[in-house]
Amino acid sequence: MKLAPPPGMRDFYPEDMRRQNWLFDAWRNVSLRFGFEEYEGPIFETLELYTIKSGEEIVDQLFHFADRGGREFAIRPEMTPTLARLVAARANALPRPIKWFSIPRMCRAERPQRGRLREFFQWNVDILGVDDPLADAEVIAVAAELFRAIGVTSDEVVIRYSSRRLAAAVLQDFGITPDACERAFQLIDRMEKRGGESFVEEWDRQYKEVVSGATVLDFLASADIDTCLKMITRTAGDAAHATAHEFSQLQRHLEHLNVADYCAFDMKVVRGLAYYTGTIFEAFPRTLDMRALLGGGRYDSLTELVGGPRVPGVGFGAGDAPLFEFLRELKRWPETGSKIDVFVIDADTELFPAAQRVASALRAAGLTVDYSYKRQNVGKQFKQAANRNARFAVVVGQEYRDRQQLVVKNFATGAQEVHLERELLADTARYLGR
Ligand code: HAM
């Protein structure tokens, strides 16, 4: 009987782990460069944490279960509710700004498809405790910098952004009441997945009397930022003026942070999650038809919903699977071959204990070192060293017997040198460094 992993879940063989670690290193490195600190949470949470405010779509996709006492839990489908819980619990003690990142593994009962799995890793980057649009710009800059760091240019990817407050004001202008906005956002969010025709149909079923789906679709597709700002400041009150001001500040910060080329205003972005209150953004390939590579936004009341004081937040999540799909399409699949520093070779079985001592000393010096577990001739050991992609071979042979010398072969240059064991071990950086 052959057992495969469950649908939408992956095995990670060493070559897959190398690729995962390549991405995790890039995620971690960019986060640290921007001054973020890493945190983690539990793999499952109480079901309630997600039913409070994540929104219909996420709740429909939960893997949930009850323990023997009948308490209900769900495997985390996203990190933001956990983050809000952590921050709420220590809201008064945490120094501001709270700049945290995490790389959690999570599950959603989605229909598995290209770049969307049932189990995935999601890089989360969030700033809490800052009301200023500067924080919004900073997290967007982190996202743009990740693309830059992995060699994806602003011609290949775009971070589309908008604001829920702005979108709500525009919808109000069309006659949609504030209460109905959330529902309208869900419809707009689904448009990307289901297409314009299905959007118009759904919209007309609910709001045709107020404004037709076709009018809204036309507007969303063509509206530029100036039109929207003019529209809302003409009709709406002070709140709309504040939104317009925040929005222009955000744009200015994006320019100063040198990421404006990666960003574009797009009225169609509203995001599906229910807790967003302000800026929202999603990254898409510019030329490929793919779902979002990352998504995020501002959520100013989530800590209150989980029982804490108000701590405004803004951040994003980026999945590993969509990014790998994207890199595969770009034919920029990361090369992550396995490599070791040194392969130690013994010239005959009697010298094997000495070879093991040399290997131990080199490992203790911090090098990655291996040797053959089978006693075999030097030629075969060299072959194994080459298969392992070793940078050097260190041979324990006749010279060692006679004069305590080791032969060092550099595979990159082909050069061969002889050094006293004592000298080699005393300065591995010099003889075996990069
Ligand atoms: P989200 O839009 O649900 O937002 O997910 C964000 C990103 O996670 C997506 O753009 C995609 O890259 C990845 N993702 C989502 N579902 C899957 C899946 N089934 N397989 C692979 N990747 C997936 C959130 O989760 C928010 N909590 C993000 C956030 C953080 N907002 C503020 N801070």
PDB file of N, CA and C and ligand atoms in Angstrom, residues 10 57-58 61 77-81 83 106-108 110 113 115-126 271-273 275-276 282-283 291-299 314-323, ligand 1:
ATOM      1  N   ARG A  10       2.408  19.035   1.817  1.00  0.00           N
ATOM      2  CA  ARG A  10       3.668  18.709   1.154  1.00  0.00           C
ATOM      3  C   ARG A  10       4.622  17.936   2.042  1.00  0.00           C
ATOM      4  N   GLU A  57     -14.936  33.963   4.836  1.00  0.00           N
ATOM      5  CA  GLU A  57     -14.109  33.096   3.995  1.00  0.00           C
ATOM      6  C   GLU A  57     -13.153  32.261   4.832  1.00  0.00           C
ATOM      7  N   ILE A  58     -12.482  32.913   5.779  1.00  0.00           N
ATOM      8  CA  ILE A  58     -11.530  32.196   6.637  1.00  0.00           C
ATOM      9  C   ILE A  58     -12.275  31.182   7.510  1.00  0.00           C
ATOM     10  N   GLN A  61     -12.999  28.043   5.952  1.00  0.00           N
ATOM     11  CA  GLN A  61     -11.818  27.244   5.597  1.00  0.00           C
ATOM     12  C   GLN A  61     -11.077  26.686   6.803  1.00  0.00           C
ATOM     13  N   PRO A  77      -5.311  29.437  10.691  1.00  0.00           N
ATOM     14  CA  PRO A  77      -5.375  29.675   9.244  1.00  0.00           C
ATOM     15  C   PRO A  77      -4.632  30.959   8.896  1.00  0.00           C
ATOM     16  N   GLU A  78      -4.314  31.766   9.915  1.00  0.00           N
ATOM     17  CA  GLU A  78      -3.600  33.021   9.731  1.00  0.00           C
ATOM     18  C   GLU A  78      -3.019  33.396  11.090  1.00  0.00           C
ATOM     19  N   MET A  79      -2.159  34.408  11.119  1.00  0.00           N
ATOM     20  CA  MET A  79      -1.422  34.727  12.341  1.00  0.00           C
ATOM     21  C   MET A  79      -1.955  35.971  13.054  1.00  0.00           C
ATOM     22  N   THR A  80      -2.679  36.820  12.317  1.00  0.00           N
ATOM     23  CA  THR A  80      -3.023  38.131  12.871  1.00  0.00           C
ATOM     24  C   THR A  80      -3.857  38.042  14.161  1.00  0.00           C
ATOM     25  N   PRO A  81      -4.846  37.133  14.277  1.00  0.00           N
ATOM     26  CA  PRO A  81      -5.569  37.044  15.544  1.00  0.00           C
ATOM     27  C   PRO A  81      -4.655  36.626  16.711  1.00  0.00           C
ATOM     28  N   LEU A  83      -1.437  37.235  16.903  1.00  0.00           N
ATOM     29  CA  LEU A  83      -0.611  38.421  17.179  1.00  0.00           C
ATOM     30  C   LEU A  83      -1.402  39.415  18.038  1.00  0.00           C
ATOM     31  N   MET A 106       0.736  27.118   8.670  1.00  0.00           N
ATOM     32  CA  MET A 106      -0.704  27.208   8.925  1.00  0.00           C
ATOM     33  C   MET A 106      -1.520  26.348   7.970  1.00  0.00           C
ATOM     34  N   CYS A 107      -2.798  26.175   8.288  1.00  0.00           N
ATOM     35  CA  CYS A 107      -3.670  25.316   7.472  1.00  0.00           C
ATOM     36  C   CYS A 107      -4.976  26.012   7.133  1.00  0.00           C
ATOM     37  N   ARG A 108      -5.386  25.862   5.890  1.00  0.00           N
ATOM     38  CA  ARG A 108      -6.723  26.308   5.483  1.00  0.00           C
ATOM     39  C   ARG A 108      -7.337  25.200   4.639  1.00  0.00           C
ATOM     40  N   GLU A 110      -8.712  24.859   1.986  1.00  0.00           N
ATOM     41  CA  GLU A 110      -8.997  25.399   0.648  1.00  0.00           C
ATOM     42  C   GLU A 110      -9.039  24.278  -0.353  1.00  0.00           C
ATOM     43  N   GLN A 113      -4.893  24.381  -5.210  1.00  0.00           N
ATOM     44  CA  GLN A 113      -4.681  24.836  -6.586  1.00  0.00           C
ATOM     45  C   GLN A 113      -3.319  25.501  -6.661  1.00  0.00           C
ATOM     46  N   GLY A 115      -0.371  27.481  -6.199  1.00  0.00           N
ATOM     47  CA  GLY A 115       0.004  28.508  -5.227  1.00  0.00           C
ATOM     48  C   GLY A 115      -0.904  28.615  -4.017  1.00  0.00           C
ATOM     49  N   ARG A 116      -1.938  27.779  -3.952  1.00  0.00           N
ATOM     50  CA  ARG A 116      -2.813  27.773  -2.770  1.00  0.00           C
ATOM     51  C   ARG A 116      -2.912  26.343  -2.272  1.00  0.00           C
ATOM     52  N   LEU A 117      -2.381  26.117  -1.073  1.00  0.00           N
ATOM     53  CA  LEU A 117      -2.345  24.771  -0.519  1.00  0.00           C
ATOM     54  C   LEU A 117      -3.156  24.710   0.759  1.00  0.00           C
ATOM     55  N   ARG A 118      -3.257  23.513   1.306  1.00  0.00           N
ATOM     56  CA  ARG A 118      -3.970  23.394   2.581  1.00  0.00           C
ATOM     57  C   ARG A 118      -3.029  23.614   3.759  1.00  0.00           C
ATOM     58  N   GLU A 119      -1.757  23.350   3.534  1.00  0.00           N
ATOM     59  CA  GLU A 119      -0.766  23.643   4.569  1.00  0.00           C
ATOM     60  C   GLU A 119       0.325  24.471   3.924  1.00  0.00           C
ATOM     61  N   PHE A 120       0.679  25.586   4.538  1.00  0.00           N
ATOM     62  CA  PHE A 120       1.699  26.450   3.945  1.00  0.00           C
ATOM     63  C   PHE A 120       2.387  27.251   5.045  1.00  0.00           C
ATOM     64  N   PHE A 121       3.479  27.889   4.670  1.00  0.00           N
ATOM     65  CA  PHE A 121       4.159  28.806   5.582  1.00  0.00           C
ATOM     66  C   PHE A 121       3.824  30.220   5.138  1.00  0.00           C
ATOM     67  N   GLN A 122       3.643  31.098   6.110  1.00  0.00           N
ATOM     68  CA  GLN A 122       3.273  32.463   5.759  1.00  0.00           C
ATOM     69  C   GLN A 122       4.118  33.441   6.573  1.00  0.00           C
ATOM     70  N   TRP A 123       4.894  34.222   5.872  1.00  0.00           N
ATOM     71  CA  TRP A 123       5.705  35.270   6.510  1.00  0.00           C
ATOM     72  C   TRP A 123       4.771  36.398   6.939  1.00  0.00           C
ATOM     73  N   ASN A 124       4.814  36.743   8.216  1.00  0.00           N
ATOM     74  CA  ASN A 124       3.997  37.836   8.736  1.00  0.00           C
ATOM     75  C   ASN A 124       4.886  38.956   9.244  1.00  0.00           C
ATOM     76  N   VAL A 125       4.586  40.169   8.821  1.00  0.00           N
ATOM     77  CA  VAL A 125       5.358  41.341   9.252  1.00  0.00           C
ATOM     78  C   VAL A 125       4.349  42.384   9.708  1.00  0.00           C
ATOM     79  N   ASP A 126       4.432  42.814  10.959  1.00  0.00           N
ATOM     80  CA  ASP A 126       3.429  43.742  11.482  1.00  0.00           C
ATOM     81  C   ASP A 126       4.058  44.818  12.368  1.00  0.00           C
ATOM     82  N   ARG A 271      -9.552  43.684   0.001  1.00  0.00           N
ATOM     83  CA  ARG A 271      -9.172  42.582   0.886  1.00  0.00           C
ATOM     84  C   ARG A 271     -10.386  41.902   1.499  1.00  0.00           C
ATOM     85  N   GLY A 272     -10.285  40.582   1.623  1.00  0.00           N
ATOM     86  CA  GLY A 272     -11.422  39.792   2.085  1.00  0.00           C
ATOM     87  C   GLY A 272     -11.592  39.746   3.593  1.00  0.00           C
ATOM     88  N   LEU A 273     -10.511  39.949   4.342  1.00  0.00           N
ATOM     89  CA  LEU A 273     -10.620  39.791   5.793  1.00  0.00           C
ATOM     90  C   LEU A 273     -11.384  40.961   6.406  1.00  0.00           C
ATOM     91  N   TYR A 275     -11.310  42.391   9.367  1.00  0.00           N
ATOM     92  CA  TYR A 275     -10.801  43.293  10.404  1.00  0.00           C
ATOM     93  C   TYR A 275     -10.059  44.516   9.883  1.00  0.00           C
ATOM     94  N   TYR A 276      -9.869  44.617   8.575  1.00  0.00           N
ATOM     95  CA  TYR A 276      -9.116  45.770   8.057  1.00  0.00           C
ATOM     96  C   TYR A 276      -9.918  47.057   8.180  1.00  0.00           C
ATOM     97  N   GLU A 282      -2.085  44.383  -1.763  1.00  0.00           N
ATOM     98  CA  GLU A 282      -1.836  43.018  -2.229  1.00  0.00           C
ATOM     99  C   GLU A 282      -0.801  43.088  -3.339  1.00  0.00           C
ATOM    100  N   ALA A 283       0.086  42.100  -3.393  1.00  0.00           N
ATOM    101  CA  ALA A 283       1.089  42.083  -4.469  1.00  0.00           C
ATOM    102  C   ALA A 283       0.697  41.061  -5.518  1.00  0.00           C
ATOM    103  N   ARG A 291      -2.944  34.434  -8.488  1.00  0.00           N
ATOM    104  CA  ARG A 291      -3.548  35.063  -7.304  1.00  0.00           C
ATOM    105  C   ARG A 291      -2.480  35.797  -6.504  1.00  0.00           C
ATOM    106  N   ALA A 292      -2.935  36.522  -5.457  1.00  0.00           N
ATOM    107  CA  ALA A 292      -2.025  37.420  -4.728  1.00  0.00           C
ATOM    108  C   ALA A 292      -0.802  36.694  -4.161  1.00  0.00           C
ATOM    109  N   LEU A 293       0.348  37.372  -4.232  1.00  0.00           N
ATOM    110  CA  LEU A 293       1.593  36.852  -3.670  1.00  0.00           C
ATOM    111  C   LEU A 293       1.693  37.198  -2.191  1.00  0.00           C
ATOM    112  N   LEU A 294       1.060  38.292  -1.816  1.00  0.00           N
ATOM    113  CA  LEU A 294       1.007  38.660  -0.405  1.00  0.00           C
ATOM    114  C   LEU A 294      -0.150  39.628  -0.228  1.00  0.00           C
ATOM    115  N   GLY A 295      -0.592  39.762   1.012  1.00  0.00           N
ATOM    116  CA  GLY A 295      -1.687  40.686   1.256  1.00  0.00           C
ATOM    117  C   GLY A 295      -1.662  41.172   2.686  1.00  0.00           C
ATOM    118  N   GLY A 296      -2.113  42.413   2.871  1.00  0.00           N
ATOM    119  CA  GLY A 296      -2.119  42.933   4.231  1.00  0.00           C
ATOM    120  C   GLY A 296      -2.898  44.222   4.329  1.00  0.00           C
ATOM    121  N   GLY A 297      -2.756  44.874   5.480  1.00  0.00           N
ATOM    122  CA  GLY A 297      -3.454  46.129   5.664  1.00  0.00           C
ATOM    123  C   GLY A 297      -3.472  46.548   7.114  1.00  0.00           C
ATOM    124  N   ARG A 298      -4.219  47.642   7.348  1.00  0.00           N
ATOM    125  CA  ARG A 298      -4.292  48.208   8.694  1.00  0.00           C
ATOM    126  C   ARG A 298      -5.525  47.684   9.417  1.00  0.00           C
ATOM    127  N   TYR A 299      -5.309  47.318  10.661  1.00  0.00           N
ATOM    128  CA  TYR A 299      -6.420  46.807  11.497  1.00  0.00           C
ATOM    129  C   TYR A 299      -6.308  47.503  12.844  1.00  0.00           C
ATOM    130  N   VAL A 314      -0.709  47.365  11.628  1.00  0.00           N
ATOM    131  CA  VAL A 314      -0.685  47.249  10.162  1.00  0.00           C
ATOM    132  C   VAL A 314       0.385  46.227   9.802  1.00  0.00           C
ATOM    133  N   GLY A 315       0.087  45.404   8.805  1.00  0.00           N
ATOM    134  CA  GLY A 315       1.075  44.381   8.432  1.00  0.00           C
ATOM    135  C   GLY A 315       0.592  43.571   7.256  1.00  0.00           C
ATOM    136  N   PHE A 316       1.350  42.515   6.949  1.00  0.00           N
ATOM    137  CA  PHE A 316       0.945  41.658   5.827  1.00  0.00           C
ATOM    138  C   PHE A 316       1.383  40.220   6.061  1.00  0.00           C
ATOM    139  N   GLY A 317       0.812  39.336   5.253  1.00  0.00           N
ATOM    140  CA  GLY A 317       1.211  37.936   5.240  1.00  0.00           C
ATOM    141  C   GLY A 317       1.584  37.555   3.814  1.00  0.00           C
ATOM    142  N   ALA A 318       2.630  36.737   3.669  1.00  0.00           N
ATOM    143  CA  ALA A 318       3.069  36.286   2.329  1.00  0.00           C
ATOM    144  C   ALA A 318       3.302  34.790   2.390  1.00  0.00           C
ATOM    145  N   GLY A 319       2.635  34.047   1.519  1.00  0.00           N
ATOM    146  CA  GLY A 319       2.775  32.592   1.540  1.00  0.00           C
ATOM    147  C   GLY A 319       4.013  32.117   0.805  1.00  0.00           C
ATOM    148  N   ASP A 320       4.525  30.972   1.219  1.00  0.00           N
ATOM    149  CA  ASP A 320       5.684  30.399   0.505  1.00  0.00           C
ATOM    150  C   ASP A 320       5.253  29.841  -0.856  1.00  0.00           C
ATOM    151  N   ALA A 321       4.083  29.167  -0.892  1.00  0.00           N
ATOM    152  CA  ALA A 321       3.668  28.482  -2.123  1.00  0.00           C
ATOM    153  C   ALA A 321       3.455  29.439  -3.303  1.00  0.00           C
ATOM    154  N   PRO A 322       2.722  30.560  -3.113  1.00  0.00           N
ATOM    155  CA  PRO A 322       2.549  31.457  -4.264  1.00  0.00           C
ATOM    156  C   PRO A 322       3.861  32.040  -4.764  1.00  0.00           C
ATOM    157  N   LEU A 323       4.759  32.335  -3.838  1.00  0.00           N
ATOM    158  CA  LEU A 323       6.038  32.917  -4.257  1.00  0.00           C
ATOM    159  C   LEU A 323       6.869  31.912  -5.054  1.00  0.00           C
TER     160      LEU A 323
HETATM  161  P1  HAM B   1      -4.541  36.570   3.487  1.00  0.00           P
HETATM  162  O1  HAM B   1      -4.857  37.442   2.325  1.00  0.00           O
HETATM  163  O2  HAM B   1      -5.555  35.596   3.910  1.00  0.00           O
HETATM  164  O3  HAM B   1      -4.155  37.524   4.685  1.00  0.00           O
HETATM  165  O4  HAM B   1      -3.196  35.788   3.163  1.00  0.00           O
HETATM  166  C1  HAM B   1      -2.022  36.509   2.865  1.00  0.00           C
HETATM  167  C2  HAM B   1      -1.156  35.715   1.931  1.00  0.00           C
HETATM  168  O5  HAM B   1      -0.936  34.397   2.432  1.00  0.00           O
HETATM  169  C3  HAM B   1      -1.730  35.476   0.538  1.00  0.00           C
HETATM  170  O6  HAM B   1      -1.546  36.603  -0.285  1.00  0.00           O
HETATM  171  C4  HAM B   1      -0.898  34.294   0.094  1.00  0.00           C
HETATM  172  O7  HAM B   1       0.424  34.718  -0.247  1.00  0.00           O
HETATM  173  C5  HAM B   1      -0.770  33.496   1.375  1.00  0.00           C
HETATM  174  N1  HAM B   1      -1.807  32.453   1.411  1.00  0.00           N
HETATM  175  C6  HAM B   1      -3.079  32.560   1.810  1.00  0.00           C
HETATM  176  N2  HAM B   1      -3.732  31.383   1.692  1.00  0.00           N
HETATM  177  C7  HAM B   1      -2.819  30.499   1.214  1.00  0.00           C
HETATM  178  C8  HAM B   1      -2.850  29.109   0.867  1.00  0.00           C
HETATM  179  N3  HAM B   1      -3.935  28.394   1.022  1.00  0.00           N
HETATM  180  N4  HAM B   1      -1.715  28.551   0.386  1.00  0.00           N
HETATM  181  C9  HAM B   1      -0.587  29.265   0.243  1.00  0.00           C
HETATM  182  N5  HAM B   1      -0.490  30.580   0.548  1.00  0.00           N
HETATM  183  C10 HAM B   1      -1.593  31.186   1.026  1.00  0.00           C
HETATM  184  C11 HAM B   1      -3.832  37.088   5.940  1.00  0.00           C
HETATM  185  O8  HAM B   1      -3.639  35.950   6.245  1.00  0.00           O
HETATM  186  C12 HAM B   1      -3.599  38.229   6.939  1.00  0.00           C
HETATM  187  N6  HAM B   1      -3.605  37.649   8.276  1.00  0.00           N
HETATM  188  C13 HAM B   1      -2.301  38.926   6.601  1.00  0.00           C
HETATM  189  C14 HAM B   1      -1.989  40.055   7.519  1.00  0.00           C
HETATM  190  C15 HAM B   1      -0.960  40.118   8.395  1.00  0.00           C
HETATM  191  N7  HAM B   1      -2.680  41.171   7.632  1.00  0.00           N
HETATM  192  C16 HAM B   1      -2.107  41.941   8.541  1.00  0.00           C
HETATM  193  N8  HAM B   1      -1.053  41.322   9.022  1.00  0.00           N
END
